[in-house]
XYZ file of C-alpha atoms in Angstrom:
699
model
C -0.102 -0.026 0.096
C 1.066 3.305 -0.616
C 0.391 4.407 2.838
C 2.707 2.106 4.184
C 5.522 3.382 2.161
C 8.155 5.453 4.275
C 9.896 8.099 2.657
C 12.175 10.081 4.651
C 13.606 13.703 3.569
C 16.347 14.416 5.711
C 16.585 18.087 6.284
C 19.079 20.983 7.922
C 20.266 24.465 7.695
C 23.725 25.361 8.017
C 26.100 28.078 7.724
C 30.147 27.682 7.767
C 29.726 23.728 8.920
C 32.740 22.513 6.779
C 34.077 20.152 9.749
C 30.329 18.844 10.453
C 28.355 18.383 7.379
C 30.117 14.954 6.096
C 29.175 13.520 9.296
C 25.786 15.267 9.546
C 24.903 13.687 6.066
C 26.737 10.324 6.601
C 24.540 8.945 9.075
C 21.114 8.819 7.018
C 22.711 7.741 3.805
C 21.113 4.396 3.703
C 17.651 5.349 5.180
C 16.895 8.803 3.612
C 15.539 9.119 -0.220
C 16.890 12.584 -0.221
C 18.933 15.087 1.473
C 18.255 18.616 1.630
C 20.872 21.272 3.019
C 19.160 24.924 3.267
C 22.119 27.055 3.549
C 22.108 30.713 5.270
C 25.571 32.596 4.241
C 28.787 29.854 4.230
C 31.887 31.351 3.437
C 34.004 27.978 3.782
C 33.421 24.937 2.124
C 30.168 23.954 3.279
C 28.233 24.045 0.225
C 30.861 21.975 -1.927
C 31.056 19.411 0.240
C 27.317 18.828 0.623
C 26.939 18.811 -3.009
C 29.709 16.340 -3.798
C 27.805 13.903 -1.286
C 24.604 14.624 -3.378
C 22.727 16.509 -1.091
C 20.237 19.390 -2.810
C 21.653 22.474 -1.346
C 19.166 25.564 -1.445
C 20.117 29.379 -0.465
C 17.915 31.073 2.188
C 18.677 34.653 3.256
C 18.838 34.657 7.108
C 16.351 36.706 8.806
C 17.124 36.083 12.479
C 14.641 33.254 12.369
C 15.408 29.684 12.554
C 11.696 28.577 12.169
C 11.410 30.502 8.834
C 14.622 28.754 7.564
C 13.702 25.313 8.780
C 10.510 25.737 7.321
C 11.859 26.766 4.119
C 13.591 22.974 3.938
C 9.993 21.629 4.716
C 8.150 23.422 2.067
C 10.817 21.811 -0.252
C 10.675 18.306 1.265
C 9.116 15.514 -0.930
C 8.926 12.595 2.025
C 6.220 11.803 4.270
C 8.469 11.923 7.072
C 11.294 14.390 8.105
C 14.494 13.963 9.867
C 15.539 17.198 10.980
C 19.150 17.065 12.722
C 21.140 20.122 13.247
C 24.960 19.607 11.258
C 26.361 19.037 14.952
C 24.013 16.102 15.482
C 24.184 12.345 14.036
C 23.024 9.085 14.932
C 25.299 6.068 15.118
C 24.634 3.622 11.819
C 22.811 1.396 14.192
C 20.355 3.666 15.471
C 19.536 5.002 12.166
C 18.713 1.560 11.024
C 16.526 1.587 14.073
C 14.945 4.567 13.101
C 13.866 3.013 9.753
C 12.273 0.257 11.103
C 10.113 2.443 13.780
C 8.962 4.208 10.902
C 8.175 1.136 8.845
C 6.069 -0.382 11.813
C 3.815 3.434 12.178
C 2.847 3.652 8.341
C 2.156 -0.117 8.001
C -0.185 0.464 11.312
C -3.357 2.542 10.352
C -3.993 3.112 14.123
C -0.133 4.101 14.691
C 0.126 6.273 11.350
C -3.089 8.343 12.615
C -1.922 8.764 16.359
C 1.910 9.367 15.802
C 3.165 12.465 13.916
C 6.369 12.820 15.772
C 9.362 10.982 17.457
C 10.762 12.176 20.473
C 14.793 11.462 21.379
C 17.209 11.562 23.856
C 19.651 13.560 22.464
C 23.167 13.240 24.534
C 25.139 16.631 24.526
C 28.795 15.547 24.425
C 32.440 17.276 25.371
C 35.329 17.127 23.409
C 36.330 13.730 24.307
C 32.688 12.270 23.551
C 31.361 12.010 27.270
C 28.262 13.493 27.747
C 27.708 16.216 30.131
C 23.562 16.254 29.883
C 21.127 14.749 28.386
C 17.366 16.299 27.050
C 14.990 14.831 24.930
C 13.378 16.627 21.662
C 11.533 16.042 18.344
C 13.883 15.782 15.428
C 11.854 13.196 13.451
C 8.180 14.213 12.335
C 5.411 14.406 9.927
C 6.304 16.281 6.586
C 3.302 18.475 7.334
C 4.280 20.092 10.565
C 6.384 23.290 10.718
C 8.537 24.836 13.135
C 7.018 27.760 15.393
C 9.449 30.204 17.321
C 12.739 32.536 16.238
C 14.738 30.491 18.531
C 14.892 27.533 20.425
C 12.299 26.854 17.554
C 9.829 23.644 17.975
C 7.598 21.667 15.846
C 3.570 22.570 16.549
C 2.405 19.052 17.134
C 0.188 18.334 20.097
C 2.038 16.084 23.041
C -0.302 13.274 22.694
C 0.496 13.037 19.084
C 4.213 12.292 19.806
C 6.001 9.178 20.448
C 9.210 8.965 22.600
C 12.070 6.668 21.527
C 14.318 5.833 24.001
C 16.009 3.200 21.950
C 17.640 5.516 19.731
C 20.098 8.733 21.213
C 21.472 11.537 18.998
C 24.783 13.057 19.772
C 25.328 16.371 19.760
C 28.762 18.001 19.693
C 27.976 21.904 19.531
C 28.222 22.369 23.188
C 31.235 21.617 23.797
C 33.627 24.481 24.949
C 35.543 24.537 21.962
C 32.855 24.321 19.628
C 31.173 27.133 21.934
C 34.249 28.989 21.354
C 34.303 28.640 17.437
C 30.893 29.411 16.355
C 30.118 31.607 19.469
C 26.825 30.052 19.887
C 25.917 32.016 23.167
C 26.830 35.201 21.736
C 24.690 34.141 18.549
C 21.365 33.090 20.705
C 21.723 35.971 22.971
C 21.248 38.270 20.284
C 18.481 36.154 18.799
C 16.435 35.645 22.459
C 16.831 39.252 23.012
C 14.954 39.949 19.716
C 12.456 36.813 20.434
C 11.861 38.821 23.959
C 11.426 42.128 22.300
C 8.418 40.502 20.361
C 7.053 38.540 22.819
C 7.903 40.311 26.478
C 6.164 37.550 28.648
C 7.154 34.673 27.029
C 8.695 32.786 30.236
C 10.161 30.126 28.194
C 12.540 32.634 26.400
C 13.487 33.907 29.411
C 14.886 30.877 30.931
C 16.987 30.457 27.839
C 18.310 33.980 27.493
C 19.317 33.418 31.230
C 20.654 30.353 30.371
C 22.940 31.984 27.575
C 23.710 34.868 30.106
C 25.439 32.312 32.551
C 28.072 31.218 29.612
C 29.478 34.753 30.178
C 31.671 35.532 32.895
C 30.719 39.553 33.556
C 28.660 40.662 36.514
C 25.921 42.627 34.629
C 25.239 39.330 32.359
C 25.356 37.134 35.762
C 22.963 39.849 37.544
C 20.628 39.611 34.326
C 20.550 35.960 34.411
C 19.108 36.106 38.040
C 16.756 38.732 37.425
C 15.302 36.326 34.516
C 15.300 33.302 36.160
C 13.210 34.355 38.931
C 10.871 36.291 36.739
C 10.504 33.192 34.829
C 9.877 30.750 37.919
C 7.600 33.207 39.441
C 5.207 32.953 36.550
C 4.802 36.904 35.598
C 4.747 36.303 31.671
C 2.050 35.953 29.365
C 3.072 32.351 28.434
C 3.233 29.257 30.655
C 6.692 28.074 31.460
C 7.187 24.749 30.006
C 8.159 22.278 33.200
C 11.225 21.168 31.837
C 12.653 24.780 31.672
C 11.138 25.311 35.060
C 13.233 22.665 36.517
C 16.258 23.965 34.623
C 15.620 27.759 36.514
C 15.856 26.315 39.584
C 18.674 24.403 38.981
C 20.952 26.947 37.595
C 19.920 29.493 40.355
C 20.401 26.932 42.963
C 23.754 25.312 41.561
C 25.190 28.817 40.781
C 24.148 30.381 44.561
C 27.407 31.297 45.570
C 27.512 33.593 41.902
C 24.239 34.936 41.781
C 23.729 38.100 43.863
C 20.879 35.876 45.467
C 18.949 39.177 46.615
C 15.149 37.708 45.794
C 15.302 34.352 47.866
C 16.730 32.367 50.666
C 18.910 29.139 49.519
C 16.628 27.043 51.943
C 13.381 28.637 50.918
C 14.144 28.234 47.189
C 15.165 24.736 47.579
C 11.706 23.929 49.266
C 9.906 25.484 46.443
C 11.853 23.600 43.859
C 11.213 20.263 45.914
C 7.810 20.863 46.262
C 7.482 21.751 42.308
C 9.295 18.821 41.477
C 9.533 15.976 43.993
C 10.667 13.266 41.618
C 13.588 14.915 40.743
C 16.041 14.047 43.553
C 18.464 16.542 43.199
C 16.306 19.027 44.889
C 16.161 16.644 47.811
C 19.697 16.858 47.684
C 19.950 20.434 47.621
C 17.576 21.052 50.214
C 19.580 18.819 52.428
C 22.892 20.865 51.922
C 20.852 23.979 52.250
C 19.577 22.899 55.902
C 22.814 21.793 56.616
C 24.240 25.559 55.742
C 21.885 27.083 58.265
C 22.693 24.327 60.884
C 19.020 22.667 61.007
C 20.959 19.172 60.994
C 18.455 17.080 62.435
C 15.926 18.096 59.582
C 18.701 17.972 57.184
C 19.445 14.417 58.322
C 15.729 13.233 57.620
C 15.703 14.917 54.344
C 18.802 13.309 53.244
C 17.913 9.748 55.005
C 14.640 9.769 52.932
C 16.732 10.330 49.577
C 19.314 7.662 50.815
C 16.007 5.265 50.874
C 14.789 6.229 47.387
C 18.525 5.797 45.617
C 17.642 1.867 46.857
C 14.985 1.657 44.327
C 15.657 0.568 40.555
C 15.798 3.690 38.163
C 15.389 6.306 41.318
C 18.259 8.465 39.579
C 16.407 8.932 36.147
C 15.124 12.338 37.088
C 18.447 13.496 38.624
C 21.773 15.137 36.904
C 23.885 15.799 40.002
C 23.837 12.749 41.974
C 23.502 10.761 39.382
C 27.005 11.842 38.563
C 28.149 11.404 42.182
C 25.747 9.480 44.484
C 28.650 9.856 47.051
C 27.556 13.520 47.813
C 24.280 11.802 49.776
C 26.754 10.303 52.011
C 29.049 13.159 52.664
C 26.188 15.472 53.492
C 24.697 12.733 55.824
C 27.972 12.627 57.788
C 27.918 16.305 58.130
C 24.250 15.911 59.424
C 24.812 13.380 61.819
C 28.118 14.795 63.486
C 27.021 17.963 63.880
C 23.240 16.694 65.480
C 25.129 14.525 67.578
C 27.084 17.292 68.870
C 24.273 19.724 69.171
C 22.177 17.425 71.064
C 24.309 16.177 73.913
C 23.155 17.045 77.218
C 19.403 17.532 75.924
C 17.836 19.489 73.228
C 17.908 22.961 72.612
C 14.612 25.257 72.890
C 14.003 26.480 69.253
C 13.496 30.153 68.725
C 9.924 31.514 67.955
C 10.592 31.844 64.200
C 12.176 27.963 63.762
C 9.052 26.935 65.940
C 6.765 28.574 63.365
C 8.569 27.228 60.519
C 8.422 24.192 61.981
C 4.654 24.406 62.454
C 4.079 25.408 58.501
C 6.326 22.289 57.584
C 3.802 20.183 59.967
C 0.874 21.721 57.938
C 2.487 20.847 54.408
C 2.614 17.364 55.863
C -0.841 17.093 57.060
C 0.067 16.967 60.766
C -2.446 19.729 61.601
C -2.970 18.669 65.329
C 0.980 19.173 66.141
C 1.249 22.167 63.830
C -1.826 23.768 65.664
C -0.447 23.206 68.746
C 2.852 24.957 68.171
C 0.982 27.726 66.349
C -1.555 28.472 69.480
C 1.709 28.981 71.827
C 3.168 31.381 69.399
C -0.407 33.433 69.090
C 0.783 35.729 71.679
C 4.039 36.996 69.893
C 2.619 40.205 67.941
C 5.001 39.727 65.071
C 4.253 36.205 64.483
C 0.155 36.412 65.063
C -0.696 37.368 61.815
C 1.213 34.380 60.089
C -0.469 32.003 63.071
C -3.944 32.861 61.944
C -3.073 32.408 58.667
C -1.985 29.273 59.253
C -4.697 28.329 61.692
C -7.009 29.450 58.952
C -5.660 27.089 56.376
C -5.796 24.142 58.985
C -9.703 25.276 59.891
C -10.495 24.961 56.394
C -8.713 21.654 55.815
C -10.599 20.015 59.053
C -13.902 20.993 57.989
C -14.277 24.600 59.821
C -14.761 27.335 56.937
C -16.329 29.922 59.288
C -13.414 29.911 62.123
C -11.187 29.764 58.469
C -12.941 32.747 56.972
C -12.777 34.831 60.661
C -8.844 34.192 61.088
C -8.032 35.044 57.416
C -9.252 38.263 57.676
C -7.740 38.589 61.409
C -4.487 38.096 59.452
C -5.553 40.674 57.245
C -6.353 43.205 59.581
C -3.128 42.946 61.332
C -0.843 42.617 58.324
C -2.232 44.297 55.259
C 0.629 43.169 53.375
C 0.868 39.899 54.804
C 0.988 38.334 51.045
C 4.378 39.960 50.180
C 5.627 38.696 53.190
C 4.360 34.971 52.576
C 5.307 34.922 49.150
C 8.194 32.579 48.335
C 10.569 35.165 47.123
C 10.690 39.154 47.647
C 10.558 39.746 43.690
C 7.102 38.057 43.568
C 4.343 39.811 41.637
C 1.926 39.231 44.456
C 1.668 42.841 46.123
C -1.701 42.470 47.219
C -2.349 45.029 50.287
C -5.645 44.467 52.214
C -7.718 48.099 52.640
C -10.534 46.704 53.995
C -13.867 45.046 52.781
C -14.962 45.931 49.651
C -19.041 45.966 48.853
C -19.556 42.650 47.193
C -22.935 40.886 46.467
C -23.821 38.160 49.203
C -25.502 35.165 48.275
C -26.412 31.923 50.236
C -29.135 30.673 48.567
C -28.291 28.252 45.484
C -28.377 29.609 42.005
C -29.858 26.637 40.972
C -32.679 25.801 42.988
C -32.952 28.422 45.698
C -32.007 26.336 48.595
C -30.356 27.729 51.564
C -26.870 26.788 50.973
C -24.198 25.734 53.968
C -20.466 27.040 54.248
C -18.154 24.186 52.946
C -14.566 25.749 51.747
C -12.614 28.895 52.704
C -9.678 30.109 50.445
C -7.578 33.109 50.211
C -7.728 34.117 46.687
C -4.984 36.642 46.883
C -2.948 33.279 46.351
C -4.055 33.204 42.770
C -2.244 34.469 39.599
C -5.696 35.807 38.482
C -6.652 37.957 41.801
C -6.567 41.672 41.564
C -7.769 44.662 43.522
C -11.426 44.660 42.524
C -12.384 41.506 44.814
C -11.944 40.805 48.801
C -9.016 38.509 49.477
C -11.220 35.512 51.017
C -13.904 33.293 48.997
C -16.327 31.308 50.703
C -18.008 28.357 48.707
C -21.441 27.498 49.861
C -22.827 23.812 49.483
C -26.351 22.751 48.145
C -27.346 19.064 49.390
C -30.266 19.619 47.005
C -28.566 20.233 43.865
C -25.056 18.686 44.834
C -23.583 21.915 43.782
C -20.817 24.728 45.040
C -21.306 28.349 44.636
C -19.518 32.001 45.588
C -20.892 33.422 48.387
C -19.679 36.907 48.231
C -18.487 38.504 44.688
C -18.536 41.563 43.030
C -21.348 42.930 40.852
C -20.537 43.258 37.435
C -17.610 40.271 37.462
C -16.314 39.997 33.908
C -15.546 44.188 34.000
C -12.804 43.344 36.240
C -11.184 41.069 33.796
C -10.409 43.172 30.793
C -6.356 42.268 30.385
C -5.591 41.640 26.810
C -5.408 38.074 25.248
C -3.209 36.311 22.795
C -4.564 32.663 21.155
C -2.970 29.886 22.173
C -1.899 27.915 18.800
C -2.124 24.805 20.579
C -5.679 25.143 21.563
C -6.637 25.116 17.903
C -6.019 21.559 17.187
C -8.057 20.975 19.999
C -11.096 22.608 19.230
C -10.572 20.712 15.881
C -11.261 17.507 17.869
C -14.070 19.077 19.669
C -16.032 19.874 16.562
C -15.209 16.734 14.735
C -16.325 14.628 17.927
C -19.933 16.638 17.327
C -20.250 15.914 13.845
C -18.715 12.299 13.834
C -21.449 11.742 16.778
C -24.128 12.565 14.602
C -25.252 15.247 17.224
C -25.268 18.236 15.002
C -25.207 18.436 10.921
C -25.447 22.054 10.242
C -22.293 24.406 10.118
C -23.267 27.669 11.737
C -21.709 28.254 15.191
C -22.271 30.475 17.719
C -19.504 30.688 20.710
C -20.468 32.488 23.944
C -17.712 34.357 25.402
C -15.068 34.251 22.817
C -11.951 34.179 25.152
C -8.739 34.655 22.914
C -10.635 33.235 19.742
C -9.075 29.844 19.170
C -12.321 28.277 18.785
C -13.813 30.955 16.428
C -10.382 30.619 14.363
C -10.347 26.796 14.314
C -14.117 26.495 13.347
C -13.367 29.157 10.714
C -10.818 27.141 8.820
C -12.835 24.174 8.777
C -15.629 25.745 7.093
C -18.474 26.845 9.681
C -20.447 30.000 9.298
C -19.060 31.484 12.835
C -20.558 34.119 15.293
C -19.600 35.276 18.303
C -20.488 37.495 21.277
C -18.444 38.586 24.780
C -19.299 40.688 27.247
C -15.948 42.754 27.331
C -16.008 45.420 24.420
C -12.349 45.295 24.094
C -11.873 41.677 23.570
C -14.855 42.033 20.781
C -12.806 45.124 18.993
C -9.530 42.901 19.177
C -11.258 39.818 17.704
C -12.700 42.386 14.796
C -9.587 44.337 14.153
C -6.866 41.384 14.305
C -8.956 38.555 12.775
C -11.928 40.011 11.209
C -14.162 37.609 12.999
C -17.644 38.212 13.174
C -18.492 39.205 16.773
C -20.631 41.204 19.047
C -20.285 42.697 22.270
C -23.368 41.542 24.507
C -24.413 40.239 27.517
C -25.806 36.773 27.133
C -28.477 36.610 29.264
C -29.772 40.043 27.119
C -28.878 39.081 23.515
C -31.439 38.463 21.301
C -31.883 37.000 17.733
C -34.021 35.861 15.364
C -31.904 32.863 13.712
C -31.282 29.637 15.592
C -27.495 28.211 15.520
C -26.193 24.349 14.713
C -24.023 24.294 17.467
C -23.578 26.442 20.484
C -20.113 26.734 22.517
C -20.047 27.697 25.688
C -16.818 27.086 26.775
C -15.638 27.986 30.731
C -19.115 30.116 30.563
C -21.726 28.882 33.146
C -18.865 29.126 36.341
C -18.927 32.845 35.809
C -22.573 33.521 35.285
C -24.623 34.173 38.423
C -27.866 32.879 36.927
C -26.813 29.526 35.046
C -29.802 28.368 34.910
C -31.096 31.313 32.785
C -28.267 31.163 30.839
C -28.942 27.541 29.615
C -32.569 28.948 29.047
C -31.059 31.214 26.697
C -28.979 28.575 24.833
C -32.155 26.255 24.183
C -34.259 28.719 23.134
C -31.103 29.494 20.019
C -30.233 26.238 19.248
C -31.585 24.596 16.392
C -34.118 21.773 16.464
C -31.141 19.324 15.190
C -28.178 21.019 16.787
C -25.997 20.161 19.680
C -24.837 22.416 22.802
C -21.102 21.914 23.711
C -20.199 22.916 27.592
C -17.186 22.977 29.165
C -16.625 23.948 33.030
C -14.712 22.676 36.033
C -15.824 19.765 38.021
C -15.144 19.667 41.834
C -15.823 15.782 41.224
C -13.477 15.382 38.888
C -10.411 12.679 38.821
C -7.979 15.523 38.800
C -9.836 17.296 41.647
C -9.979 14.352 43.893
C -6.257 13.970 43.462
C -5.212 17.523 44.287
C -7.686 18.303 46.814
C -7.104 21.427 48.505
C -4.080 22.285 46.122
C -7.326 22.671 43.191
C -6.593 25.951 41.720
C -10.080 26.185 41.046
C -10.907 26.623 44.430
C -9.277 30.046 44.493
C -10.273 31.312 41.270
C -11.896 34.546 41.745
C -13.690 35.076 38.648
C -15.687 31.963 39.238
C -19.169 32.028 41.153
C -19.842 28.213 40.393
C -18.362 24.938 40.984
C -20.351 22.038 39.185
C -20.412 18.635 39.887
C -21.984 16.293 36.771
C -24.898 15.658 38.853
C -25.682 19.258 39.207
C -24.970 20.072 35.667
C -27.037 17.376 34.215
C -29.734 18.586 36.083
C -29.652 21.649 35.039
C -29.480 20.964 31.277
C -32.558 18.447 31.566
C -34.554 20.971 33.556
C -34.075 23.223 30.604
C -35.074 20.734 27.830
C -31.525 19.456 26.885
C -30.225 16.028 27.064
C -26.628 15.401 27.793
C -25.500 12.797 24.897
C -21.632 12.990 25.556
C -19.232 13.451 28.397
C -15.257 13.478 27.762
C -12.711 14.677 30.513
C -10.986 17.633 29.248
C -7.447 16.899 27.585
C -6.732 20.187 27.653
C -8.130 21.936 31.310
C -7.607 20.027 34.214
C -10.538 19.215 36.043
C -12.646 20.201 33.756
C -15.647 18.194 32.327
C -16.888 18.411 28.613
C -20.186 17.802 27.984
C -22.423 17.913 24.616
C -26.385 18.047 24.991
C -29.036 17.853 22.543
C -32.680 18.960 22.721
C -35.129 16.259 24.249
C -37.927 17.150 22.000
C -35.527 15.809 19.101
C -34.794 12.608 21.015
C -38.273 11.945 21.933
C -39.543 12.507 18.359
C -37.118 9.795 17.120
C -38.159 7.533 20.153
């Protein structure tokens, strides 16, 4: 079959790579049917050697954009698969044969061929002697339909679920050895391109880490200081794009490993290690670093405990997989254990010394993290009379009260903490450079509602959280949110919230290109399931326009409404979309739509019953309503519990269960016909509903 054939195009972009080009082309000679070399301005023998080896050489004027150059190569590729390695990367002949076999298996299996669009490999960065000094995973082989995005540190725009990881093949990378760096000045080149990228996208946290990492290769104080600022800004999440976990891990490690070099004005080492340890519990290096930090602060008993636990984990098979430092030298742990054990014995001769109040408080906080609430409460109550510590004690006791089922006490103690120390959030921040600058200036007028918005029954207080901890929090809200529970509907709702809630959420929005494929699947599921056959679509709450843009590309007749005029005008100006500023409950139209999209809408409205009644009235008889909304009974929420970010979402007024959403749909003559766990939004359910009249007529 034609579909089962593998036609592999090897592509690369080069400039002055005469030392590497022969090796770069040799490894794929036996498996690639064509080799494409895009030259961006070589002045050495690179082009001559490539042509002698039979490669097709194309010229491309360098425009300071790696994606542009690489996509030019892809546009000239004729294969159905592409191997895109750099000139300083190669596979062994044995691994090249493995790659050919893997691609044949994928092409021969219709299910695999439909799912896998890229292969991810370990890339070993080697020094002059050929010894690996670090390993990272990247996509280097992929469908020829894919394209690169990003000016520098470019990557293939393919969803993670369509990428297969291949452990048995390793790509060798020689370009970051010291001599190679000196010859090509890659760090200097990267710094220039990364600065240009950040100028285009100043909130891109991933570019911040890449730039900081490159700056750390410089030895001057200004570069190191700038690197520190960028690392800290990236890990505190102050930008517009979410930081990739791997880069966040790198940022933590670069700060910790270079703590004696960096100005370290933003965070104490112990606290930094605790934060990194909590963020990446499977990375054993952070456990080790925490033990080192504790030893450095003479907390040898706690250090001994942390390091002993680490030592136990090192006995587990494969425990070093996620580590970088102690995998290279496991004896480091033993050395720190000796320091902790010896010093701890000396300090405990003749009985334990009394801890000072701050140490006792820190111990209590650690106990809260561990879930040892009774022990923590005993310590906090003993410190409550300390004037300086009182606000912090009340804050921690409030957390304990909420977790142990006493939300009203939590509510009172949270406000006691804020009244005593209005800037407590800055003090509680993990580092002094945190973006959390909230200061409490007294309670603001908010609407109070204790009755269920679905049935009108009186609710009971169930959860109490400090919303000022959330990234989305702003000064228009009071800092504490009480969540009420309705036993009749099995539904959660906010007790207090500002009027005209959406008018406080007016920041700029940029489409996330990764969501186009997501919405394509949503719409395909609706059509493939036979839930709607027409092609007219209305979106309620246009967000950053990802759904409308994807639907337009797929041929739908689209229309959208949003309550925020600024977002509507941006959608018209930037993308030419047919959208209107309107409150959904007040929106009127003579027409009906085949598909109505309500993604992340119902949790924001004060009257979700009325919102669904409106949807039912504007839905065609053979149409489908799609809803995405967080569920407090989701598998995700059950696992993360009190760490569920949705409980601290200031713009959310409702928190549905499957039961409460289904009840509301059926009451509005809408029948749920499909339930999905969202693959994009953690903890959200996605439901398709149709008019019950249509189903009853078919039955």
